[in-house]
Amino acid sequence: MSRFQRDVCVIGGAGHVGLPLAMTFADCGLSTVIYDVNKETVQKIKSGEMPFNEEGGQELLQKVLAGGNLSVCDSPELLSECRFLVLVIGTPVDEHLNPNFTAIHRAIDKCESQLRDGQILILRSTVFPGISRHIQRHLAKKNLDIHVAFCPERVAQGYSLQEFREFPQIISAFDPDVVDEVRDLFQKVAPEVIEMEPMEAELAKLMTNAWRYIQFAIVNQFYMIATQNNLNFDRILHGCRHRFPRLKGMPGPGFSAGPCLVKDTMQLAAFSENNFILGHAAMLINEGLPGHLLTMAKRQCNLSHMTAGVLGMAFKAESDDARDSLSYKLRKLLLLEARAVLCTDPFVTTDPSLVPLDKVMSESDILFVGAPHSEYRKLKIPRDKIVVDVWSCLNTTSDQRIDLIAAGHNGNGHL
Ligand SMILES: NC(=O)c1ccc[n+]([C@@H]2O[C@H](COP(=O)([O-])OP(=O)(O)OC[C@H]3O[C@@H](n4cnc5c(N)ncnc54)[C@H](O)[C@@H]3O)[C@@H](O)[C@H]2O)c1
């Protein structure tokens, strides 16, 4: 019989990763606590309102609140009653792209009075390799008999509830008994668990994201090479991928940023003593894409006489999350060049400067697609609008797309 009254507390449980996980634990019948310092979001969750877009999230939140398995708090009192503490706060890189090593230590110190011997602290934030060991020592220095595990999150934001149930969960800990306990916990959720050493798991998570980021970068560089040479990249991409299994999984070009991929690639770069050349190159390419789109537009239009519209400010399609979105970098660059810039997004609610889609459509001379939300695919784009659509998501005629066909070249290259 466990000496703890409750099963699990998710610290940072109101966040994009924490909330879906907490709801999933509660839905599995585990007595679950959300602890988060964001009072406003905690209030929303308590009242049954999902604070961000998550497929199936709204229904599940209401179900688990009604079921009585989920408690939601903005103070840490209930931590002491929980067997497992799952910590999933943000772990950003700083303005020099260096990992912030102290965020997790500070979060632990903040709730120290509620920590109890015998608890298991599961780190789920993405961390710099070696941080789990460091946290284990940090707790020992406080004379707390708390064991640390590292079990990274690998789901795609917005689709967590489905992906928890589909993908294997990597688990790791310093003590075999703790591995057994976290295996039991995650087997309630995931179809399979994969065991490794904590530092291997820390690297596996960073490498997963760096791999994705580099894949996007290579296609973005191909797009830049083609378009710099006035070639139609849509046709090239179709030719490369069509019924050719070795390029299965090759993504299309587009903005690649958001709260994870860049910073995790930079964490891996820092760990490799800045010898992760592919990672740094990917960062330069992906971060350079908004500038490339602007250069293409300037080559063919006098932007200073034009109003530019940006469709989609979230960091990816169908998301309401604008954190580290490259649409904002594009907006910054356009503000220096265009007569006016109008931005819109159907999901982002955090930016009061955004305007309705109708206004962008009627007042813009040139349209850039920032995030390829599905509703943009259905738009009728008037013939007089010029379009820069790296995602190829708008329904345009081929002569409207200046990123496909440069002035005077009609897509035939150096003619
Ligand atoms: N967003 C993703 O798709 C994703 C995917 C995999 C892994 N991750 C990793 O998960 C971690 C969290 O990311 P996120 O997107 O959920 O961030 P987030 O900002 O959405 O959520 C973090 C939450 O932690 C809370 N918080 C901060 N300090 C706290 C403290 N001391 N005590 C209690 N709560 C605190 C914040 O209020 C916030 O609600 C990061 O390390 C990230 O790299 C994110």
GROMACS .gro file of C-alpha atoms and ligand atoms in nm:
model
  459
    1MET     CA    1   0.000   0.000   0.000
    2SER     CA    2   0.154   0.332  -0.110
    3ARG     CA    3   0.204   0.595   0.158
    4PHE     CA    4   0.089   0.857  -0.092
    5GLN     CA    5  -0.280   0.944  -0.128
    6ARG     CA    6  -0.252   1.049  -0.490
    7ASP     CA    7  -0.071   0.907  -0.790
    8VAL     CA    8   0.078   1.189  -0.989
    9CYS     CA    9   0.131   1.564  -0.996
   10VAL     CA   10   0.222   1.735  -1.323
   11ILE     CA   11   0.433   2.043  -1.245
   12GLY     CA   12   0.380   2.286  -1.534
   13GLY     CA   13   0.056   2.099  -1.592
   14ALA     CA   14  -0.123   2.393  -1.754
   15GLY     CA   15   0.124   2.403  -2.045
   16HIS     CA   16   0.111   2.261  -2.395
   17VAL     CA   17   0.277   1.936  -2.293
   18GLY     CA   18   0.171   1.916  -1.929
   19LEU     CA   19  -0.205   1.954  -1.969
   20PRO     CA   20  -0.264   1.678  -2.228
   21LEU     CA   21  -0.046   1.446  -2.021
   22ALA     CA   22  -0.228   1.524  -1.696
   23MET     CA   23  -0.564   1.470  -1.863
   24THR     CA   24  -0.444   1.140  -2.007
   25PHE     CA   25  -0.323   1.018  -1.665
   26ALA     CA   26  -0.657   1.118  -1.511
   27ASP     CA   27  -0.842   0.944  -1.793
   28CYS     CA   28  -0.645   0.625  -1.713
   29GLY     CA   29  -0.791   0.634  -1.363
   30LEU     CA   30  -0.487   0.784  -1.189
   31SER     CA   31  -0.552   1.039  -0.920
   32THR     CA   32  -0.384   1.339  -1.085
   33VAL     CA   33  -0.292   1.691  -0.977
   34ILE     CA   34  -0.201   1.981  -1.203
   35TYR     CA   35   0.026   2.238  -1.042
   36ASP     CA   36   0.112   2.546  -1.247
   37VAL     CA   37   0.221   2.898  -1.154
   38ASN     CA   38   0.010   3.054  -1.429
   39LYS     CA   39  -0.298   3.152  -1.225
   40GLU     CA   40  -0.503   3.269  -1.522
   41THR     CA   41  -0.460   2.945  -1.716
   42VAL     CA   42  -0.524   2.739  -1.402
   43GLN     CA   43  -0.857   2.922  -1.360
   44LYS     CA   44  -0.951   2.848  -1.720
   45ILE     CA   45  -0.872   2.479  -1.682
   46LYS     CA   46  -1.066   2.459  -1.355
   47SER     CA   47  -1.367   2.608  -1.528
   48GLY     CA   48  -1.344   2.340  -1.798
   49GLU     CA   49  -1.199   2.558  -2.075
   50MET     CA   50  -0.900   2.437  -2.277
   51PRO     CA   51  -0.645   2.722  -2.284
   52PHE     CA   52  -0.508   2.626  -2.627
   53ASN     CA   53  -0.593   2.409  -2.928
   54GLU     CA   54  -0.548   2.038  -2.870
   55GLU     CA   55  -0.729   1.778  -3.079
   56GLY     CA   56  -0.995   1.621  -2.853
   57GLY     CA   57  -0.876   1.832  -2.557
   58GLN     CA   58  -1.196   2.019  -2.475
   59GLU     CA   59  -1.406   1.702  -2.449
   60LEU     CA   60  -1.144   1.516  -2.245
   61LEU     CA   61  -1.097   1.807  -2.002
   62GLN     CA   62  -1.466   1.814  -1.924
   63LYS     CA   63  -1.474   1.437  -1.890
   64VAL     CA   64  -1.184   1.415  -1.644
   65LEU     CA   65  -1.299   1.712  -1.437
   66ALA     CA   66  -1.642   1.553  -1.406
   67GLY     CA   67  -1.483   1.216  -1.326
   68GLY     CA   68  -1.317   1.363  -1.016
   69ASN     CA   69  -0.966   1.233  -1.089
   70LEU     CA   70  -0.814   1.571  -1.172
   71SER     CA   71  -0.732   1.852  -0.927
   72VAL     CA   72  -0.596   2.181  -1.061
   73CYS     CA   73  -0.391   2.422  -0.844
   74ASP     CA   74  -0.175   2.731  -0.872
   75SER     CA   75   0.004   2.653  -0.544
   76PRO     CA   76   0.207   2.341  -0.465
   77GLU     CA   77   0.025   2.210  -0.150
   78LEU     CA   78  -0.095   1.884  -0.305
   79LEU     CA   79   0.254   1.786  -0.425
   80SER     CA   80   0.332   1.621  -0.093
   81GLU     CA   81   0.045   1.374  -0.147
   82CYS     CA   82   0.166   1.250  -0.487
   83ARG     CA   83   0.381   0.943  -0.556
   84PHE     CA   84   0.508   1.070  -0.894
   85LEU     CA   85   0.599   1.430  -0.973
   86VAL     CA   86   0.622   1.489  -1.348
   87LEU     CA   87   0.803   1.814  -1.421
   88VAL     CA   88   0.735   1.967  -1.761
   89ILE     CA   89   0.811   2.338  -1.749
   90GLY     CA   90   0.956   2.531  -2.045
   91THR     CA   91   1.331   2.500  -2.108
   92PRO     CA   92   1.418   2.777  -2.351
   93VAL     CA   93   1.761   2.872  -2.480
   94ASP     CA   94   1.880   3.223  -2.395
   95GLU     CA   95   1.941   3.517  -2.630
   96HIS     CA   96   2.283   3.367  -2.715
   97LEU     CA   97   2.118   3.032  -2.802
   98ASN     CA   98   2.273   2.874  -2.492
   99PRO     CA   99   2.068   2.633  -2.281
  100ASN     CA  100   1.929   2.769  -1.956
  101PHE     CA  101   2.058   2.522  -1.697
  102THR     CA  102   1.884   2.659  -1.392
  103ALA     CA  103   1.509   2.672  -1.475
  104ILE     CA  104   1.442   2.322  -1.343
  105HIS     CA  105   1.651   2.373  -1.030
  106ARG     CA  106   1.454   2.690  -0.956
  107ALA     CA  107   1.119   2.518  -1.015
  108ILE     CA  108   1.220   2.244  -0.768
  109ASP     CA  109   1.339   2.496  -0.509
  110LYS     CA  110   1.008   2.680  -0.537
  111CYS     CA  111   0.811   2.377  -0.422
  112GLU     CA  112   1.078   2.231  -0.192
  113SER     CA  113   0.861   2.247   0.122
  114GLN     CA  114   0.617   2.002  -0.041
  115LEU     CA  115   0.875   1.743  -0.151
  116ARG     CA  116   0.873   1.414   0.040
  117ASP     CA  117   1.112   1.121   0.072
  118GLY     CA  118   1.008   0.828  -0.146
  119GLN     CA  119   0.867   1.037  -0.429
  120ILE     CA  120   0.984   0.987  -0.787
  121LEU     CA  121   1.057   1.301  -0.985
  122ILE     CA  122   1.009   1.240  -1.358
  123LEU     CA  123   1.170   1.507  -1.574
  124ARG     CA  124   0.973   1.546  -1.896
  125SER     CA  125   1.098   1.884  -2.012
  126THR     CA  126   1.357   1.860  -2.287
  127VAL     CA  127   1.690   1.908  -2.110
  128PHE     CA  128   2.058   1.957  -2.181
  129PRO     CA  129   2.236   1.619  -2.149
  130GLY     CA  130   2.346   1.558  -1.791
  131ILE     CA  131   2.076   1.771  -1.629
  132SER     CA  132   1.889   1.469  -1.487
  133ARG     CA  133   2.205   1.360  -1.302
  134HIS     CA  134   2.253   1.717  -1.183
  135ILE     CA  135   1.898   1.732  -1.050
  136GLN     CA  136   1.947   1.399  -0.871
  137ARG     CA  137   2.250   1.550  -0.693
  138HIS     CA  138   2.061   1.873  -0.624
  139LEU     CA  139   1.793   1.675  -0.438
  140ALA     CA  140   2.051   1.468  -0.249
  141LYS     CA  141   2.220   1.788  -0.130
  142LYS     CA  142   1.886   1.886   0.021
  143ASN     CA  143   1.884   1.548   0.201
  144LEU     CA  144   1.575   1.444   0.010
  145ASP     CA  145   1.540   1.075  -0.075
  146ILE     CA  146   1.374   1.144  -0.409
  147HIS     CA  147   1.470   0.947  -0.719
  148VAL     CA  148   1.495   1.112  -1.058
  149ALA     CA  149   1.379   0.964  -1.388
  150PHE     CA  150   1.392   1.117  -1.734
  151CYS     CA  151   1.103   1.029  -1.968
  152PRO     CA  152   1.093   1.270  -2.261
  153GLU     CA  153   0.789   1.392  -2.447
  154ARG     CA  154   0.798   1.325  -2.822
  155VAL     CA  155   0.446   1.398  -2.939
  156ALA     CA  156   0.347   1.670  -3.185
  157GLN     CA  157   0.189   1.966  -3.014
  158GLY     CA  158  -0.185   1.972  -3.082
  159TYR     CA  159  -0.206   1.596  -3.137
  160SER     CA  160  -0.071   1.467  -2.804
  161LEU     CA  161  -0.380   1.285  -2.687
  162GLN     CA  162  -0.374   1.055  -2.986
  163GLU     CA  163   0.004   1.022  -3.007
  164PHE     CA  164   0.055   0.926  -2.639
  165ARG     CA  165  -0.145   0.612  -2.718
  166GLU     CA  166   0.036   0.538  -3.044
  167PHE     CA  167   0.408   0.597  -2.988
  168PRO     CA  168   0.661   0.419  -2.766
  169GLN     CA  169   0.764   0.608  -2.453
  170ILE     CA  170   1.136   0.637  -2.376
  171ILE     CA  171   1.202   0.585  -2.006
  172SER     CA  172   1.519   0.612  -1.800
  173ALA     CA  173   1.628   0.637  -1.436
  174PHE     CA  174   1.939   0.588  -1.222
  175ASP     CA  175   1.795   0.307  -1.014
  176PRO     CA  176   1.646  -0.020  -1.151
  177ASP     CA  177   1.355  -0.010  -0.901
  178VAL     CA  178   1.267   0.337  -1.024
  179VAL     CA  179   1.280   0.214  -1.384
  180ASP     CA  180   1.026  -0.053  -1.283
  181GLU     CA  181   0.797   0.209  -1.131
  182VAL     CA  182   0.805   0.450  -1.424
  183ARG     CA  183   0.758   0.156  -1.662
  184ASP     CA  184   0.438   0.065  -1.474
  185LEU     CA  185   0.322   0.426  -1.491
  186PHE     CA  186   0.381   0.480  -1.862
  187GLN     CA  187   0.253   0.138  -1.963
  188LYS     CA  188  -0.089   0.267  -1.859
  189VAL     CA  189  -0.064   0.521  -2.141
  190ALA     CA  190   0.182   0.416  -2.412
  191PRO     CA  191   0.170   0.096  -2.621
  192GLU     CA  192   0.540   0.026  -2.557
  193VAL     CA  193   0.826   0.158  -2.345
  194ILE     CA  194   1.192   0.178  -2.443
  195GLU     CA  195   1.447   0.174  -2.162
  196MET     CA  196   1.779   0.350  -2.177
  197GLU     CA  197   2.028   0.533  -1.958
  198PRO     CA  198   1.925   0.888  -1.860
  199MET     CA  199   2.192   1.059  -2.066
  200GLU     CA  200   2.105   0.842  -2.367
  201ALA     CA  201   1.740   0.941  -2.327
  202GLU     CA  202   1.833   1.307  -2.298
  203LEU     CA  203   2.029   1.281  -2.622
  204ALA     CA  204   1.760   1.074  -2.796
  205LYS     CA  205   1.509   1.351  -2.739
  206LEU     CA  206   1.741   1.626  -2.868
  207MET     CA  207   1.843   1.414  -3.167
  208THR     CA  208   1.478   1.345  -3.255
  209ASN     CA  209   1.408   1.717  -3.282
  210ALA     CA  210   1.739   1.802  -3.451
  211TRP     CA  211   1.668   1.535  -3.714
  212ARG     CA  212   1.330   1.690  -3.794
  213TYR     CA  213   1.480   2.036  -3.802
  214ILE     CA  214   1.756   1.931  -4.044
  215GLN     CA  215   1.504   1.754  -4.269
  216PHE     CA  216   1.305   2.077  -4.299
  217ALA     CA  217   1.626   2.272  -4.357
  218ILE     CA  218   1.745   2.063  -4.649
  219VAL     CA  219   1.414   2.102  -4.831
  220ASN     CA  220   1.412   2.473  -4.752
  221GLN     CA  221   1.759   2.500  -4.900
  222PHE     CA  222   1.649   2.309  -5.211
  223TYR     CA  223   1.360   2.557  -5.243
  224MET     CA  224   1.601   2.850  -5.215
  225ILE     CA  225   1.840   2.700  -5.473
  226ALA     CA  226   1.557   2.642  -5.719
  227THR     CA  227   1.389   2.978  -5.671
  228GLN     CA  228   1.718   3.171  -5.683
  229ASN     CA  229   1.755   3.018  -6.028
  230ASN     CA  230   1.399   3.106  -6.133
  231LEU     CA  231   1.290   2.743  -6.133
  232ASN     CA  232   0.955   2.605  -6.026
  233PHE     CA  233   1.023   2.413  -5.704
  234ASP     CA  234   0.672   2.263  -5.694
  235ARG     CA  235   0.748   2.076  -6.013
  236ILE     CA  236   1.093   1.969  -5.890
  237LEU     CA  237   0.950   1.841  -5.561
  238HIS     CA  238   0.675   1.651  -5.739
  239GLY     CA  239   0.933   1.497  -5.972
  240CYS     CA  240   1.152   1.395  -5.679
  241ARG     CA  241   0.879   1.240  -5.467
  242HIS     CA  242   0.623   1.097  -5.706
  243ARG     CA  243   0.612   0.719  -5.665
  244PHE     CA  244   0.974   0.718  -5.553
  245PRO     CA  245   0.992   0.532  -5.222
  246ARG     CA  246   1.343   0.642  -5.132
  247LEU     CA  247   1.218   0.998  -5.087
  248LYS     CA  248   0.911   0.891  -4.890
  249GLY     CA  249   0.883   1.126  -4.594
  250MET     CA  250   1.062   1.413  -4.766
  251PRO     CA  251   0.874   1.717  -4.637
  252GLY     CA  252   0.777   2.020  -4.844
  253PRO     CA  253   0.939   2.360  -4.781
  254GLY     CA  254   0.802   2.601  -4.519
  255PHE     CA  255   0.874   2.792  -4.201
  256SER     CA  256   1.035   2.566  -3.944
  257ALA     CA  257   1.059   2.712  -3.596
  258GLY     CA  258   0.828   2.709  -3.292
  259PRO     CA  259   0.907   2.639  -2.928
  260CYS     CA  260   1.107   2.317  -2.973
  261LEU     CA  261   1.295   2.241  -3.293
  262VAL     CA  262   1.536   2.536  -3.302
  263LYS     CA  263   1.616   2.543  -2.934
  264ASP     CA  264   1.664   2.168  -2.908
  265THR     CA  265   1.897   2.173  -3.209
  266MET     CA  266   2.090   2.452  -3.038
  267GLN     CA  267   2.104   2.253  -2.712
  268LEU     CA  268   2.258   1.965  -2.904
  269ALA     CA  269   2.499   2.209  -3.068
  270ALA     CA  270   2.603   2.339  -2.726
  271PHE     CA  271   2.651   1.983  -2.603
  272SER     CA  272   2.874   1.902  -2.900
  273GLU     CA  273   3.099   2.196  -2.805
  274ASN     CA  274   2.961   2.381  -3.105
  275ASN     CA  275   3.076   2.117  -3.349
  276PHE     CA  276   2.727   2.025  -3.463
  277ILE     CA  277   2.782   2.184  -3.801
  278LEU     CA  278   2.468   2.037  -3.959
  279GLY     CA  279   2.258   2.175  -3.674
  280HIS     CA  280   2.400   2.524  -3.705
  281ALA     CA  281   2.366   2.513  -4.083
  282ALA     CA  282   2.001   2.406  -4.047
  283MET     CA  283   1.941   2.700  -3.817
  284LEU     CA  284   2.091   2.945  -4.066
  285ILE     CA  285   1.881   2.804  -4.350
  286ASN     CA  286   1.550   2.780  -4.165
  287GLU     CA  287   1.589   3.117  -3.997
  288GLY     CA  288   1.695   3.265  -4.333
  289LEU     CA  289   1.381   3.161  -4.519
  290PRO     CA  290   1.172   3.474  -4.438
  291GLY     CA  291   1.458   3.689  -4.570
  292HIS     CA  292   1.477   3.480  -4.886
  293LEU     CA  293   1.102   3.526  -4.950
  294LEU     CA  294   1.143   3.898  -4.906
  295THR     CA  295   1.438   3.910  -5.145
  296MET     CA  296   1.232   3.728  -5.409
  297ALA     CA  297   0.945   3.970  -5.364
  298LYS     CA  298   1.179   4.273  -5.384
  299ARG     CA  299   1.333   4.138  -5.703
  300GLN     CA  300   0.999   4.172  -5.875
  301CYS     CA  301   0.795   4.434  -5.692
  302ASN     CA  302   0.843   4.775  -5.544
  303LEU     CA  303   0.725   4.688  -5.195
  304SER     CA  304   0.745   5.046  -5.074
  305HIS     CA  305   0.428   5.116  -5.276
  306MET     CA  306   0.250   4.802  -5.162
  307THR     CA  307   0.054   4.671  -4.866
  308ALA     CA  308   0.177   4.327  -4.769
  309GLY     CA  309  -0.053   4.073  -4.606
  310VAL     CA  310   0.067   3.776  -4.399
  311LEU     CA  311  -0.173   3.483  -4.370
  312GLY     CA  312  -0.104   3.271  -4.063
  313MET     CA  313   0.104   3.382  -3.763
  314ALA     CA  314   0.113   3.054  -3.566
  315PHE     CA  315   0.431   2.849  -3.586
  316LYS     CA  316   0.254   2.569  -3.772
  317ALA     CA  317  -0.074   2.484  -3.944
  318GLU     CA  318  -0.394   2.460  -3.737
  319SER     CA  319  -0.208   2.575  -3.423
  320ASP     CA  320  -0.289   2.878  -3.208
  321ASP     CA  321   0.069   2.892  -3.077
  322ALA     CA  322   0.270   3.186  -3.207
  323ARG     CA  323   0.578   3.116  -2.993
  324ASP     CA  324   0.895   3.163  -3.201
  325SER     CA  325   0.695   3.168  -3.523
  326LEU     CA  326   0.890   3.277  -3.830
  327SER     CA  327   0.581   3.465  -3.951
  328TYR     CA  328   0.686   3.728  -3.697
  329LYS     CA  329   1.035   3.745  -3.841
  330LEU     CA  330   0.876   3.791  -4.185
  331ARG     CA  331   0.654   4.067  -4.047
  332LYS     CA  332   0.956   4.247  -3.899
  333LEU     CA  333   1.137   4.238  -4.232
  334LEU     CA  334   0.827   4.350  -4.424
  335LEU     CA  335   0.776   4.644  -4.191
  336LEU     CA  336   1.110   4.782  -4.312
  337GLU     CA  337   1.019   4.746  -4.679
  338ALA     CA  338   0.645   4.763  -4.742
  339ARG     CA  339   0.408   5.061  -4.729
  340ALA     CA  340   0.198   4.874  -4.473
  341VAL     CA  341   0.182   4.522  -4.330
  342LEU     CA  342  -0.140   4.347  -4.227
  343CYS     CA  343  -0.131   4.013  -4.047
  344THR     CA  344  -0.407   3.768  -3.971
  345ASP     CA  345  -0.457   3.428  -3.810
  346PRO     CA  346  -0.781   3.242  -3.731
  347PHE     CA  347  -0.640   3.076  -3.419
  348VAL     CA  348  -0.383   3.309  -3.256
  349THR     CA  349  -0.550   3.514  -2.981
  350THR     CA  350  -0.240   3.653  -2.811
  351ASP     CA  351  -0.165   3.935  -3.057
  352PRO     CA  352  -0.402   4.235  -3.062
  353SER     CA  353  -0.237   4.374  -3.376
  354LEU     CA  354  -0.381   4.097  -3.594
  355VAL     CA  355  -0.670   4.193  -3.822
  356PRO     CA  356  -0.953   3.990  -3.980
  357LEU     CA  357  -0.881   3.785  -4.292
  358ASP     CA  358  -1.127   3.991  -4.501
  359LYS     CA  359  -0.929   4.308  -4.435
  360VAL     CA  360  -0.602   4.142  -4.534
  361MET     CA  361  -0.759   4.003  -4.849
  362SER     CA  362  -0.915   4.329  -4.958
  363GLU     CA  363  -0.633   4.569  -4.869
  364SER     CA  364  -0.315   4.376  -4.952
  365ASP     CA  365  -0.138   4.397  -5.286
  366ILE     CA  366   0.093   4.106  -5.209
  367LEU     CA  367   0.014   3.805  -4.990
  368PHE     CA  368   0.267   3.591  -4.802
  369VAL     CA  369   0.162   3.263  -4.641
  370GLY     CA  370   0.312   3.237  -4.292
  371ALA     CA  371   0.125   2.929  -4.164
  372PRO     CA  372  -0.070   2.704  -4.405
  373HIS     CA  373  -0.394   2.681  -4.208
  374SER     CA  374  -0.644   2.464  -4.394
  375GLU     CA  375  -0.897   2.746  -4.433
  376TYR     CA  376  -0.651   2.929  -4.659
  377ARG     CA  377  -0.660   2.641  -4.906
  378LYS     CA  378  -1.024   2.719  -4.979
  379LEU     CA  379  -0.972   3.091  -5.042
  380LYS     CA  380  -1.044   3.241  -5.381
  381ILE     CA  381  -0.739   3.456  -5.445
  382PRO     CA  382  -0.826   3.753  -5.669
  383ARG     CA  383  -0.628   3.761  -5.995
  384ASP     CA  384  -0.470   4.097  -5.913
  385LYS     CA  385  -0.296   3.972  -5.597
  386ILE     CA  386   0.068   3.874  -5.610
  387VAL     CA  387   0.146   3.573  -5.394
  388VAL     CA  388   0.450   3.432  -5.216
  389ASP     CA  389   0.345   3.088  -5.096
  390VAL     CA  390   0.637   2.873  -4.988
  391TRP     CA  391   0.391   2.605  -4.869
  392SER     CA  392   0.203   2.592  -5.202
  393CYS     CA  393  -0.122   2.598  -5.012
  394LEU     CA  394  -0.318   2.872  -5.188
  395ASN     CA  395  -0.536   2.821  -5.486
  396THR     CA  396  -0.360   3.053  -5.733
  397THR     CA  397  -0.286   3.068  -6.100
  398SER     CA  398   0.077   2.994  -6.176
  399ASP     CA  399   0.160   3.350  -6.285
  400GLN     CA  400   0.054   3.489  -5.945
  401ARG     CA  401   0.318   3.294  -5.755
  402ILE     CA  402   0.632   3.504  -5.777
  403ASP     CA  403   0.824   3.251  -5.569
  404LEU     CA  404   0.771   2.994  -5.844
  405ILE     CA  405   0.812   3.206  -6.150
  406ALA     CA  406   1.050   3.498  -6.150
  407ALA     CA  407   0.981   3.804  -6.364
  408GLY     CA  408   1.038   3.738  -6.731
  409HIS     CA  409   1.154   3.381  -6.686
  410ASN     CA  410   0.824   3.195  -6.683
  411GLY     CA  411   0.968   2.914  -6.478
  412ASN     CA  412   1.210   2.792  -6.740
  413GLY     CA  413   1.531   2.877  -6.563
  414HIS     CA  414   1.814   3.068  -6.722
  415LEU     CA  415   1.657   3.130  -7.059
  416LIG     N1  416   0.543   2.206  -2.709
  416LIG     C1  417   0.581   2.090  -2.761
  416LIG     O1  418   0.536   2.045  -2.866
  416LIG     C2  419   0.681   2.004  -2.688
  416LIG     C3  420   0.703   1.872  -2.732
  416LIG     C4  421   0.794   1.793  -2.664
  416LIG     C5  422   0.866   1.845  -2.558
  416LIG     N2  423   0.845   1.975  -2.518
  416LIG     C6  424   0.918   2.024  -2.403
  416LIG     O2  425   0.829   2.032  -2.294
  416LIG     C7  426   0.863   2.140  -2.208
  416LIG     C8  427   0.741   2.228  -2.188
  416LIG     O3  428   0.700   2.282  -2.312
  416LIG     P1  429   0.558   2.347  -2.333
  416LIG     O4  430   0.544   2.376  -2.477
  416LIG     O5  431   0.454   2.265  -2.265
  416LIG     O6  432   0.575   2.483  -2.252
  416LIG     P2  433   0.458   2.576  -2.196
  416LIG     O7  434   0.519   2.710  -2.177
  416LIG     O8  435   0.336   2.562  -2.279
  416LIG     O9  436   0.425   2.512  -2.054
  416LIG     C9  437   0.508   2.523  -1.943
  416LIG    C10  438   0.420   2.547  -1.821
  416LIG    O10  439   0.502   2.545  -1.706
  416LIG    C11  440   0.452   2.643  -1.616
  416LIG     N3  441   0.560   2.673  -1.520
  416LIG    C12  442   0.673   2.744  -1.540
  416LIG     N4  443   0.746   2.746  -1.428
  416LIG    C13  444   0.679   2.674  -1.335
  416LIG    C14  445   0.704   2.640  -1.199
  416LIG     N5  446   0.815   2.681  -1.137
  416LIG     N6  447   0.614   2.565  -1.133
  416LIG    C15  448   0.499   2.524  -1.196
  416LIG     N7  449   0.469   2.555  -1.323
  416LIG    C16  450   0.559   2.628  -1.393
  416LIG    C17  451   0.412   2.758  -1.705
  416LIG    O11  452   0.321   2.845  -1.641
  416LIG    C18  453   0.349   2.683  -1.824
  416LIG    O12  454   0.211   2.666  -1.806
  416LIG    C19  455   0.981   2.210  -2.275
  416LIG    O13  456   1.101   2.159  -2.222
  416LIG    C20  457   0.968   2.168  -2.419
  416LIG    O14  458   1.092   2.169  -2.486
  416LIG    C21  459   0.754   2.053  -2.580
   0.00000   0.00000   0.00000
